[in-house]
Amino acid sequence: MPRYRKDCPFCPGNEEMTPAASLELTDEARAKWSIRAFPNRYAVLTPNPEAPSAQSDDRLVRLPARGVHEVIVESPLHNRFPDRRTPEEFVGLIRAYQLRSAAAMALPGVAYALVFKNHGAGAGTSLVHPHSQIIATPVLPARAERTAQRADEHWRDTGRCLTCEVADGELTSGNRVVLTTDNFAVVEPFAAGQPAETWIMPIAHATPFVTMEIETINEFAGVLQTTLRLVSECFGDPDYNYALHQEPPDETACRCQHWYLQVLPRLKEPAGFELGSGMAINTLSPEVAAERMRGPLGGRGAVIPPQGKDV
Ligand code: UDP
Ligand code: ZN
């Protein structure tokens, strides 16, 4: 894979092939951008959508396709895949996720922002140049809505944050834990929906993702880098998606849940039953997956030191 492609819209020098940047983080050593975000050319949602076409059946609900859809190019280098990066590059990427999520969620009519990455053709990538995307929606996506409902019920029943409770339960069980640092746990969650599904969770109740401070960003950068390396090393370099599940941007939600990042390796395609029922069949128990991922770390619950430096 070359470092640069003349025909790649995400390579430096081809900026005119994409809309004006919404964010450029610069690499001072080279006085060029190191991360660049811009509106997606084929956006599924836009800030100023057309009105939905008239409908003859008022039982059907239509909404304007209002929201934000951006691309975040993760590196100027066409072949700088996550497993080749330094922790500092991950720090910049996390900052970009924070800044663009915060900007999207501040827009009127936006209820939620989902940051996600498709890595590899089997995970939906159409352009190879490493990039993430952010889609901000006018309603809570179904998963976020269900989490919000359950977190709210749990708060009312117990007075505890649901995500804290899940992280605590995983650390107590221990056999699905891949690694821990001061502030994060990497786990194969209980009843994982698919093989090697991996969550990076703040251990203690976290502030909203967008306000995470630099020391914690540094630590998270090291954890994200290590997690992606372990997934790739232990499961044959699979294609994968990840999704950042932020807390919805209101104070009530922030009290009873907090953010986590879900990595979904594409080791098995959902088939008829999964698609038809919405239920999961997982062919690899999370306990076995966790044991496999602890292997390169030399055993159970290994601790990696925080990496990265102030930016
Ligand atoms: N894209 C863009 N400008 C271009 C070419 C592509 O914004 O000049 C977008 C495209 O719409 C797509 C994304 O870049 O959403 C590439 O994402 P990915 O490879 O993950 O594939 P997707 O499944 O989103 O098409
Ligand atoms: Zn490129």
mmCIF file of C-alpha atoms and ligand atoms in Angstrom:
data_model
loop_
_atom_site.group_PDB
_atom_site.id
_atom_site.type_symbol
_atom_site.label_atom_id
_atom_site.label_comp_id
_atom_site.label_asym_id
_atom_site.label_seq_id
_atom_site.Cartn_x
_atom_site.Cartn_y
_atom_site.Cartn_z
ATOM 1 C CA MET A 1 0.000 0.000 0.000
ATOM 2 C CA PRO A 2 1.608 3.364 -1.027
ATOM 3 C CA ARG A 3 1.993 6.317 1.372
ATOM 4 C CA TYR A 4 0.301 8.601 -1.141
ATOM 5 C CA ARG A 5 -2.152 8.219 -3.998
ATOM 6 C CA LYS A 6 -2.735 10.924 -6.561
ATOM 7 C CA ASP A 7 -6.388 9.934 -6.964
ATOM 8 C CA CYS A 8 -7.237 9.653 -3.245
ATOM 9 C CA PRO A 9 -9.556 12.459 -2.036
ATOM 10 C CA PHE A 10 -8.193 12.067 1.490
ATOM 11 C CA CYS A 11 -4.479 12.402 0.602
ATOM 12 C CA PRO A 12 -2.759 15.795 1.178
ATOM 13 C CA GLY A 13 -2.664 17.972 -1.943
ATOM 14 C CA ASN A 14 -6.162 16.785 -2.916
ATOM 15 C CA GLU A 15 -8.039 18.931 -0.396
ATOM 16 C CA GLU A 16 -10.018 20.606 -3.189
ATOM 17 C CA MET A 17 -11.643 17.221 -3.888
ATOM 18 C CA THR A 18 -13.429 17.487 -0.511
ATOM 19 C CA PRO A 19 -15.454 20.310 1.093
ATOM 20 C CA ALA A 20 -13.688 22.913 3.277
ATOM 21 C CA ALA A 21 -12.327 21.472 6.516
ATOM 22 C CA SER A 22 -14.347 21.754 9.717
ATOM 23 C CA LEU A 23 -11.189 20.926 11.691
ATOM 24 C CA GLU A 24 -7.499 20.655 10.945
ATOM 25 C CA LEU A 25 -5.086 19.604 13.661
ATOM 26 C CA THR A 26 -1.598 20.559 12.577
ATOM 27 C CA ASP A 27 1.630 18.724 12.897
ATOM 28 C CA GLU A 28 4.012 21.458 13.997
ATOM 29 C CA ALA A 29 7.097 19.552 12.928
ATOM 30 C CA ARG A 30 5.862 19.561 9.334
ATOM 31 C CA ALA A 31 3.519 22.595 9.364
ATOM 32 C CA LYS A 32 0.798 20.494 7.729
ATOM 33 C CA TRP A 33 -2.408 18.946 8.912
ATOM 34 C CA SER A 34 -2.120 15.699 10.805
ATOM 35 C CA ILE A 35 -5.873 15.151 11.130
ATOM 36 C CA ARG A 36 -8.537 16.723 8.941
ATOM 37 C CA ALA A 37 -12.342 16.671 9.277
ATOM 38 C CA PHE A 38 -14.893 17.833 6.693
ATOM 39 C CA PRO A 39 -18.524 17.241 5.700
ATOM 40 C CA ASN A 40 -19.105 13.894 4.009
ATOM 41 C CA ARG A 41 -19.619 14.381 0.286
ATOM 42 C CA TYR A 42 -22.405 11.809 0.271
ATOM 43 C CA ALA A 43 -23.871 12.852 3.612
ATOM 44 C CA VAL A 44 -26.806 10.821 4.916
ATOM 45 C CA LEU A 45 -27.861 13.764 7.119
ATOM 46 C CA THR A 46 -27.234 17.499 6.600
ATOM 47 C CA PRO A 47 -27.776 20.680 8.681
ATOM 48 C CA ASN A 48 -30.190 22.131 6.097
ATOM 49 C CA PRO A 49 -32.155 19.255 4.600
ATOM 50 C CA GLU A 50 -34.983 19.488 2.117
ATOM 51 C CA ALA A 51 -38.477 19.112 3.520
ATOM 52 C CA PRO A 52 -39.668 15.516 3.291
ATOM 53 C CA SER A 53 -41.877 14.858 0.302
ATOM 54 C CA ALA A 54 -45.613 15.072 0.925
ATOM 55 C CA GLN A 55 -47.256 11.905 2.155
ATOM 56 C CA SER A 56 -50.725 10.613 1.566
ATOM 57 C CA ASP A 57 -50.852 8.360 4.623
ATOM 58 C CA ASP A 58 -50.689 10.251 7.889
ATOM 59 C CA ARG A 59 -49.950 7.066 9.835
ATOM 60 C CA LEU A 60 -46.427 7.179 8.397
ATOM 61 C CA VAL A 61 -43.886 9.425 10.096
ATOM 62 C CA ARG A 62 -41.377 11.372 8.026
ATOM 63 C CA LEU A 63 -38.665 13.660 9.288
ATOM 64 C CA PRO A 64 -36.302 15.945 7.411
ATOM 65 C CA ALA A 65 -32.853 14.291 7.197
ATOM 66 C CA ARG A 66 -31.380 16.858 9.601
ATOM 67 C CA GLY A 67 -28.027 16.275 11.240
ATOM 68 C CA VAL A 68 -24.331 16.175 10.548
ATOM 69 C CA HIS A 69 -22.200 13.656 8.678
ATOM 70 C CA GLU A 70 -18.462 14.225 8.658
ATOM 71 C CA VAL A 71 -15.347 12.340 7.679
ATOM 72 C CA ILE A 72 -12.308 12.525 9.977
ATOM 73 C CA VAL A 73 -9.133 11.664 8.061
ATOM 74 C CA GLU A 74 -6.859 10.139 10.666
ATOM 75 C CA SER A 75 -3.469 10.715 9.048
ATOM 76 C CA PRO A 76 -2.006 12.451 5.991
ATOM 77 C CA LEU A 77 -0.428 9.108 5.064
ATOM 78 C CA HIS A 78 -2.575 6.856 2.873
ATOM 79 C CA ASN A 79 -1.206 3.686 4.500
ATOM 80 C CA ARG A 80 -0.972 4.803 8.142
ATOM 81 C CA PHE A 81 -3.230 2.094 9.548
ATOM 82 C CA PRO A 82 -3.861 2.054 13.314
ATOM 83 C CA ASP A 83 -1.346 -0.719 14.001
ATOM 84 C CA ARG A 84 1.476 1.461 12.601
ATOM 85 C CA ARG A 85 0.751 4.550 14.672
ATOM 86 C CA THR A 86 2.316 6.179 17.699
ATOM 87 C CA PRO A 87 0.258 6.872 20.850
ATOM 88 C CA GLU A 88 0.538 10.612 20.014
ATOM 89 C CA GLU A 89 -1.372 10.021 16.789
ATOM 90 C CA PHE A 90 -4.175 8.399 18.782
ATOM 91 C CA VAL A 91 -4.189 11.400 21.146
ATOM 92 C CA GLY A 92 -4.838 13.712 18.163
ATOM 93 C CA LEU A 93 -7.593 11.435 16.886
ATOM 94 C CA ILE A 94 -9.351 11.401 20.264
ATOM 95 C CA ARG A 95 -9.131 15.219 20.407
ATOM 96 C CA ALA A 96 -10.714 15.373 16.948
ATOM 97 C CA TYR A 97 -13.523 13.031 18.101
ATOM 98 C CA GLN A 98 -14.126 15.323 21.091
ATOM 99 C CA LEU A 99 -14.106 18.574 19.112
ATOM 100 C CA ARG A 100 -16.309 17.402 16.257
ATOM 101 C CA SER A 101 -18.784 15.587 18.551
ATOM 102 C CA ALA A 102 -19.117 18.663 20.745
ATOM 103 C CA ALA A 103 -19.663 20.895 17.709
ATOM 104 C CA ALA A 104 -22.286 18.540 16.258
ATOM 105 C CA MET A 105 -24.153 18.118 19.532
ATOM 106 C CA ALA A 106 -24.277 21.904 20.006
ATOM 107 C CA LEU A 107 -26.337 22.321 16.818
ATOM 108 C CA PRO A 108 -30.075 22.891 17.186
ATOM 109 C CA GLY A 109 -32.095 19.814 16.278
ATOM 110 C CA VAL A 110 -29.267 17.364 17.003
ATOM 111 C CA ALA A 111 -29.980 14.766 19.696
ATOM 112 C CA TYR A 112 -26.880 12.594 19.548
ATOM 113 C CA ALA A 113 -23.519 12.121 17.819
ATOM 114 C CA LEU A 114 -22.093 8.707 17.022
ATOM 115 C CA VAL A 115 -18.398 8.463 16.153
ATOM 116 C CA PHE A 116 -17.495 5.270 14.336
ATOM 117 C CA LYS A 117 -14.806 3.662 12.267
ATOM 118 C CA ASN A 118 -15.004 1.082 9.499
ATOM 119 C CA HIS A 119 -11.708 -0.752 9.056
ATOM 120 C CA GLY A 120 -11.415 -3.013 6.023
ATOM 121 C CA ALA A 121 -13.728 -3.915 3.150
ATOM 122 C CA GLY A 122 -15.506 -6.531 5.279
ATOM 123 C CA ALA A 123 -16.446 -3.764 7.725
ATOM 124 C CA GLY A 124 -17.897 -1.421 5.126
ATOM 125 C CA THR A 125 -14.855 0.592 4.056
ATOM 126 C CA SER A 126 -15.019 1.926 0.529
ATOM 127 C CA LEU A 127 -11.946 4.187 0.746
ATOM 128 C CA VAL A 128 -8.719 2.711 2.098
ATOM 129 C CA HIS A 129 -7.151 5.936 3.431
ATOM 130 C CA PRO A 130 -7.621 5.669 7.232
ATOM 131 C CA HIS A 131 -10.638 7.651 8.376
ATOM 132 C CA SER A 132 -13.435 7.690 10.918
ATOM 133 C CA GLN A 133 -16.870 9.206 10.557
ATOM 134 C CA ILE A 134 -19.338 11.012 12.740
ATOM 135 C CA ILE A 135 -23.076 11.027 12.198
ATOM 136 C CA ALA A 136 -25.159 13.286 14.398
ATOM 137 C CA THR A 137 -28.845 12.405 14.391
ATOM 138 C CA PRO A 138 -32.047 14.360 15.143
ATOM 139 C CA VAL A 139 -33.285 11.493 17.356
ATOM 140 C CA LEU A 140 -31.497 9.111 19.727
ATOM 141 C CA PRO A 141 -30.443 5.999 17.767
ATOM 142 C CA ALA A 142 -32.311 2.874 18.971
ATOM 143 C CA ARG A 143 -29.333 1.488 20.908
ATOM 144 C CA ALA A 144 -28.670 4.782 22.689
ATOM 145 C CA GLU A 145 -32.367 5.155 23.463
ATOM 146 C CA ARG A 146 -32.597 1.698 25.004
ATOM 147 C CA THR A 147 -29.421 2.287 27.034
ATOM 148 C CA ALA A 148 -30.800 5.611 28.250
ATOM 149 C CA GLN A 149 -34.065 3.962 29.349
ATOM 150 C CA ARG A 150 -32.294 1.107 31.146
ATOM 151 C CA ALA A 151 -29.782 3.466 32.759
ATOM 152 C CA ASP A 152 -32.588 5.684 33.981
ATOM 153 C CA GLU A 153 -34.491 2.704 35.464
ATOM 154 C CA HIS A 154 -31.299 1.436 37.099
ATOM 155 C CA TRP A 155 -30.629 4.867 38.577
ATOM 156 C CA ARG A 156 -34.128 5.016 40.012
ATOM 157 C CA ASP A 157 -33.848 1.465 41.441
ATOM 158 C CA THR A 158 -30.321 1.659 42.872
ATOM 159 C CA GLY A 159 -28.992 5.238 42.663
ATOM 160 C CA ARG A 160 -26.020 3.919 40.665
ATOM 161 C CA CYS A 161 -24.676 4.632 37.173
ATOM 162 C CA LEU A 162 -25.402 1.656 34.903
ATOM 163 C CA THR A 163 -22.039 1.797 33.084
ATOM 164 C CA CYS A 164 -20.163 1.988 36.423
ATOM 165 C CA GLU A 165 -22.108 -1.056 37.563
ATOM 166 C CA VAL A 166 -21.230 -3.009 34.402
ATOM 167 C CA ALA A 167 -17.523 -2.108 34.674
ATOM 168 C CA ASP A 168 -17.538 -2.978 38.360
ATOM 169 C CA GLY A 169 -19.216 -6.327 37.676
ATOM 170 C CA GLU A 170 -16.657 -7.189 34.993
ATOM 171 C CA LEU A 171 -13.737 -6.325 37.285
ATOM 172 C CA THR A 172 -15.259 -8.402 40.093
ATOM 173 C CA SER A 173 -15.765 -11.444 37.829
ATOM 174 C CA GLY A 174 -12.326 -10.886 36.330
ATOM 175 C CA ASN A 175 -12.399 -13.685 33.759
ATOM 176 C CA ARG A 176 -13.539 -11.439 30.920
ATOM 177 C CA VAL A 177 -11.007 -8.702 31.692
ATOM 178 C CA VAL A 178 -8.247 -8.267 29.115
ATOM 179 C CA LEU A 179 -6.317 -5.472 30.804
ATOM 180 C CA THR A 180 -6.718 -2.575 33.193
ATOM 181 C CA THR A 181 -4.993 0.778 33.665
ATOM 182 C CA ASP A 182 -5.619 3.390 36.375
ATOM 183 C CA ASN A 183 -8.782 4.626 34.687
ATOM 184 C CA PHE A 184 -9.781 2.048 32.060
ATOM 185 C CA ALA A 185 -10.729 -1.589 31.743
ATOM 186 C CA VAL A 186 -10.712 -3.531 28.478
ATOM 187 C CA VAL A 187 -13.232 -6.355 28.658
ATOM 188 C CA GLU A 188 -14.973 -8.950 26.547
ATOM 189 C CA PRO A 189 -18.433 -8.062 27.856
ATOM 190 C CA PHE A 190 -20.760 -10.581 29.515
ATOM 191 C CA ALA A 191 -23.009 -12.186 26.862
ATOM 192 C CA ALA A 192 -21.045 -10.467 24.078
ATOM 193 C CA GLY A 193 -23.093 -10.326 20.895
ATOM 194 C CA GLN A 194 -20.328 -11.496 18.586
ATOM 195 C CA PRO A 195 -16.907 -13.148 18.693
ATOM 196 C CA ALA A 196 -14.188 -10.925 20.191
ATOM 197 C CA GLU A 197 -16.538 -8.010 20.795
ATOM 198 C CA THR A 198 -14.400 -5.800 23.023
ATOM 199 C CA TRP A 199 -15.284 -2.806 25.176
ATOM 200 C CA ILE A 200 -12.974 -0.116 26.500
ATOM 201 C CA MET A 201 -14.660 1.239 29.620
ATOM 202 C CA PRO A 202 -13.760 4.008 32.044
ATOM 203 C CA ILE A 203 -13.623 2.228 35.427
ATOM 204 C CA ALA A 204 -15.023 5.006 37.592
ATOM 205 C CA HIS A 205 -17.859 7.353 36.715
ATOM 206 C CA ALA A 206 -16.463 9.377 33.836
ATOM 207 C CA THR A 207 -17.175 12.952 32.838
ATOM 208 C CA PRO A 208 -18.753 13.255 29.381
ATOM 209 C CA PHE A 209 -16.415 12.034 26.618
ATOM 210 C CA VAL A 210 -16.122 15.529 25.119
ATOM 211 C CA THR A 211 -14.727 16.991 28.358
ATOM 212 C CA MET A 212 -12.164 14.248 29.067
ATOM 213 C CA GLU A 213 -8.895 15.940 30.019
ATOM 214 C CA ILE A 214 -5.463 15.517 28.523
ATOM 215 C CA GLU A 215 -4.005 13.127 31.144
ATOM 216 C CA THR A 216 -6.942 10.782 30.668
ATOM 217 C CA ILE A 217 -6.859 11.225 26.877
ATOM 218 C CA ASN A 218 -3.201 10.139 26.951
ATOM 219 C CA GLU A 219 -4.119 7.055 28.928
ATOM 220 C CA PHE A 220 -7.095 6.244 26.690
ATOM 221 C CA ALA A 221 -4.877 6.673 23.598
ATOM 222 C CA GLY A 222 -2.493 3.997 24.894
ATOM 223 C CA VAL A 223 -5.400 1.696 25.751
ATOM 224 C CA LEU A 224 -7.059 2.154 22.344
ATOM 225 C CA GLN A 225 -3.785 1.473 20.547
ATOM 226 C CA THR A 226 -3.105 -1.661 22.621
ATOM 227 C CA THR A 227 -6.674 -2.940 22.206
ATOM 228 C CA LEU A 228 -6.612 -2.614 18.408
ATOM 229 C CA ARG A 229 -3.190 -4.293 18.346
ATOM 230 C CA LEU A 230 -4.457 -7.207 20.474
ATOM 231 C CA VAL A 231 -7.567 -7.671 18.323
ATOM 232 C CA SER A 232 -5.417 -7.755 15.231
ATOM 233 C CA GLU A 233 -2.744 -10.037 16.752
ATOM 234 C CA CYS A 234 -5.103 -12.518 18.429
ATOM 235 C CA PHE A 235 -7.787 -12.867 15.759
ATOM 236 C CA GLY A 236 -5.850 -12.847 12.474
ATOM 237 C CA ASP A 237 -5.937 -9.141 11.582
ATOM 238 C CA PRO A 238 -9.716 -9.006 11.075
ATOM 239 C CA ASP A 239 -11.707 -6.180 9.568
ATOM 240 C CA TYR A 240 -13.535 -4.375 12.338
ATOM 241 C CA ASN A 241 -15.809 -1.509 13.276
ATOM 242 C CA TYR A 242 -15.725 0.510 16.405
ATOM 243 C CA ALA A 243 -18.360 2.806 17.819
ATOM 244 C CA LEU A 244 -18.052 5.376 20.548
ATOM 245 C CA HIS A 245 -21.117 5.251 22.767
ATOM 246 C CA GLN A 246 -21.281 8.673 24.350
ATOM 247 C CA GLU A 247 -23.760 9.666 26.989
ATOM 248 C CA PRO A 248 -26.637 11.699 25.502
ATOM 249 C CA PRO A 249 -25.866 15.399 26.037
ATOM 250 C CA ASP A 250 -28.111 16.137 28.990
ATOM 251 C CA GLU A 251 -27.354 16.163 32.675
ATOM 252 C CA THR A 252 -29.873 13.523 33.691
ATOM 253 C CA ALA A 253 -28.325 11.049 31.237
ATOM 254 C CA CYS A 254 -24.767 11.921 32.332
ATOM 255 C CA ARG A 255 -25.584 11.016 35.912
ATOM 256 C CA CYS A 256 -26.815 7.491 35.219
ATOM 257 C CA GLN A 257 -24.511 6.333 32.407
ATOM 258 C CA HIS A 258 -21.114 7.153 30.947
ATOM 259 C CA TRP A 259 -19.322 6.611 27.667
ATOM 260 C CA TYR A 260 -17.482 3.510 26.438
ATOM 261 C CA LEU A 261 -16.008 2.355 23.142
ATOM 262 C CA GLN A 262 -17.200 -0.859 21.485
ATOM 263 C CA VAL A 263 -14.878 -2.697 19.069
ATOM 264 C CA LEU A 264 -16.617 -5.181 16.753
ATOM 265 C CA PRO A 265 -14.265 -7.483 14.823
ATOM 266 C CA ARG A 266 -15.940 -8.959 11.722
ATOM 267 C CA LEU A 267 -15.248 -12.600 12.439
ATOM 268 C CA LYS A 268 -18.738 -13.872 11.647
ATOM 269 C CA GLU A 269 -21.492 -12.479 9.460
ATOM 270 C CA PRO A 270 -24.967 -12.275 10.968
ATOM 271 C CA ALA A 271 -27.199 -14.795 9.165
ATOM 272 C CA GLY A 272 -30.935 -15.373 8.811
ATOM 273 C CA PHE A 273 -31.717 -15.960 12.452
ATOM 274 C CA GLU A 274 -29.699 -12.990 13.717
ATOM 275 C CA LEU A 275 -31.103 -10.658 11.073
ATOM 276 C CA GLY A 276 -34.637 -11.954 11.459
ATOM 277 C CA SER A 277 -34.808 -12.068 15.237
ATOM 278 C CA GLY A 278 -32.515 -9.262 16.300
ATOM 279 C CA MET A 279 -30.941 -11.820 18.653
ATOM 280 C CA ALA A 280 -27.276 -12.801 18.606
ATOM 281 C CA ILE A 281 -25.531 -16.142 18.198
ATOM 282 C CA ASN A 282 -21.948 -15.871 19.400
ATOM 283 C CA THR A 283 -19.656 -18.768 18.516
ATOM 284 C CA LEU A 284 -16.793 -17.691 20.805
ATOM 285 C CA SER A 285 -17.421 -17.234 24.504
ATOM 286 C CA PRO A 286 -16.174 -13.898 25.821
ATOM 287 C CA GLU A 287 -14.252 -15.720 28.582
ATOM 288 C CA VAL A 288 -12.240 -17.645 25.961
ATOM 289 C CA ALA A 289 -11.746 -14.511 23.850
ATOM 290 C CA ALA A 290 -10.435 -12.613 26.895
ATOM 291 C CA GLU A 291 -8.002 -15.385 27.728
ATOM 292 C CA ARG A 292 -6.707 -15.312 24.172
ATOM 293 C CA MET A 293 -6.262 -11.543 24.267
ATOM 294 C CA ARG A 294 -4.396 -11.683 27.566
ATOM 295 C CA GLY A 295 -1.886 -14.089 25.983
ATOM 296 C CA PRO A 296 0.411 -11.484 24.373
ATOM 297 C CA LEU A 297 0.301 -9.492 27.632
ATOM 298 C CA GLY A 298 1.647 -12.430 29.568
ATOM 299 C CA GLY A 299 -1.362 -13.273 31.701
ATOM 300 C CA ARG A 300 -4.442 -12.085 33.433
ATOM 301 C CA GLY A 301 -5.473 -8.464 33.921
ATOM 302 C CA ALA A 302 -2.156 -7.060 32.733
ATOM 303 C CA VAL A 303 -1.620 -3.366 33.343
ATOM 304 C CA ILE A 304 -0.144 -1.209 30.607
ATOM 305 C CA PRO A 305 1.392 2.121 31.596
ATOM 306 C CA PRO A 306 -0.242 5.324 30.341
ATOM 307 C CA GLN A 307 1.422 6.491 27.158
ATOM 308 C CA GLY A 308 1.418 9.624 25.028
ATOM 309 C CA LYS A 309 2.323 13.152 26.023
ATOM 310 C CA ASP A 310 0.667 16.516 26.347
ATOM 311 C CA VAL A 311 -0.491 18.099 23.089
HETATM 312 N N1 UDP B 1 -16.385 10.367 0.815
HETATM 313 C C1 UDP B 1 -16.283 11.733 0.882
HETATM 314 N N2 UDP B 1 -15.656 12.410 -0.123
HETATM 315 C C2 UDP B 1 -15.113 11.766 -1.189
HETATM 316 C C3 UDP B 1 -15.212 10.366 -1.247
HETATM 317 C C4 UDP B 1 -15.855 9.685 -0.218
HETATM 318 O O1 UDP B 1 -16.762 12.351 1.827
HETATM 319 O O2 UDP B 1 -14.562 12.417 -2.058
HETATM 320 C C5 UDP B 1 -17.033 9.651 1.926
HETATM 321 C C6 UDP B 1 -18.044 8.599 1.510
HETATM 322 O O3 UDP B 1 -19.332 9.136 1.384
HETATM 323 C C7 UDP B 1 -17.976 7.584 2.635
HETATM 324 C C8 UDP B 1 -16.637 7.851 3.280
HETATM 325 O O4 UDP B 1 -16.050 8.939 2.611
HETATM 326 O O5 UDP B 1 -18.998 7.796 3.601
HETATM 327 C C9 UDP B 1 -15.752 6.655 3.172
HETATM 328 O O6 UDP B 1 -16.172 5.852 4.211
HETATM 329 P P1 UDP B 1 -16.009 4.297 4.264
HETATM 330 O O7 UDP B 1 -14.856 3.896 3.435
HETATM 331 O O8 UDP B 1 -15.983 3.917 5.676
HETATM 332 O O9 UDP B 1 -17.284 3.740 3.535
HETATM 333 P P2 UDP B 1 -18.822 3.954 3.637
HETATM 334 O O10 UDP B 1 -19.301 2.631 4.132
HETATM 335 O O11 UDP B 1 -19.134 5.061 4.570
HETATM 336 O O12 UDP B 1 -19.183 4.226 2.216
HETATM 337 ZN ZN ZN B 2 -5.025 8.683 0.548
#
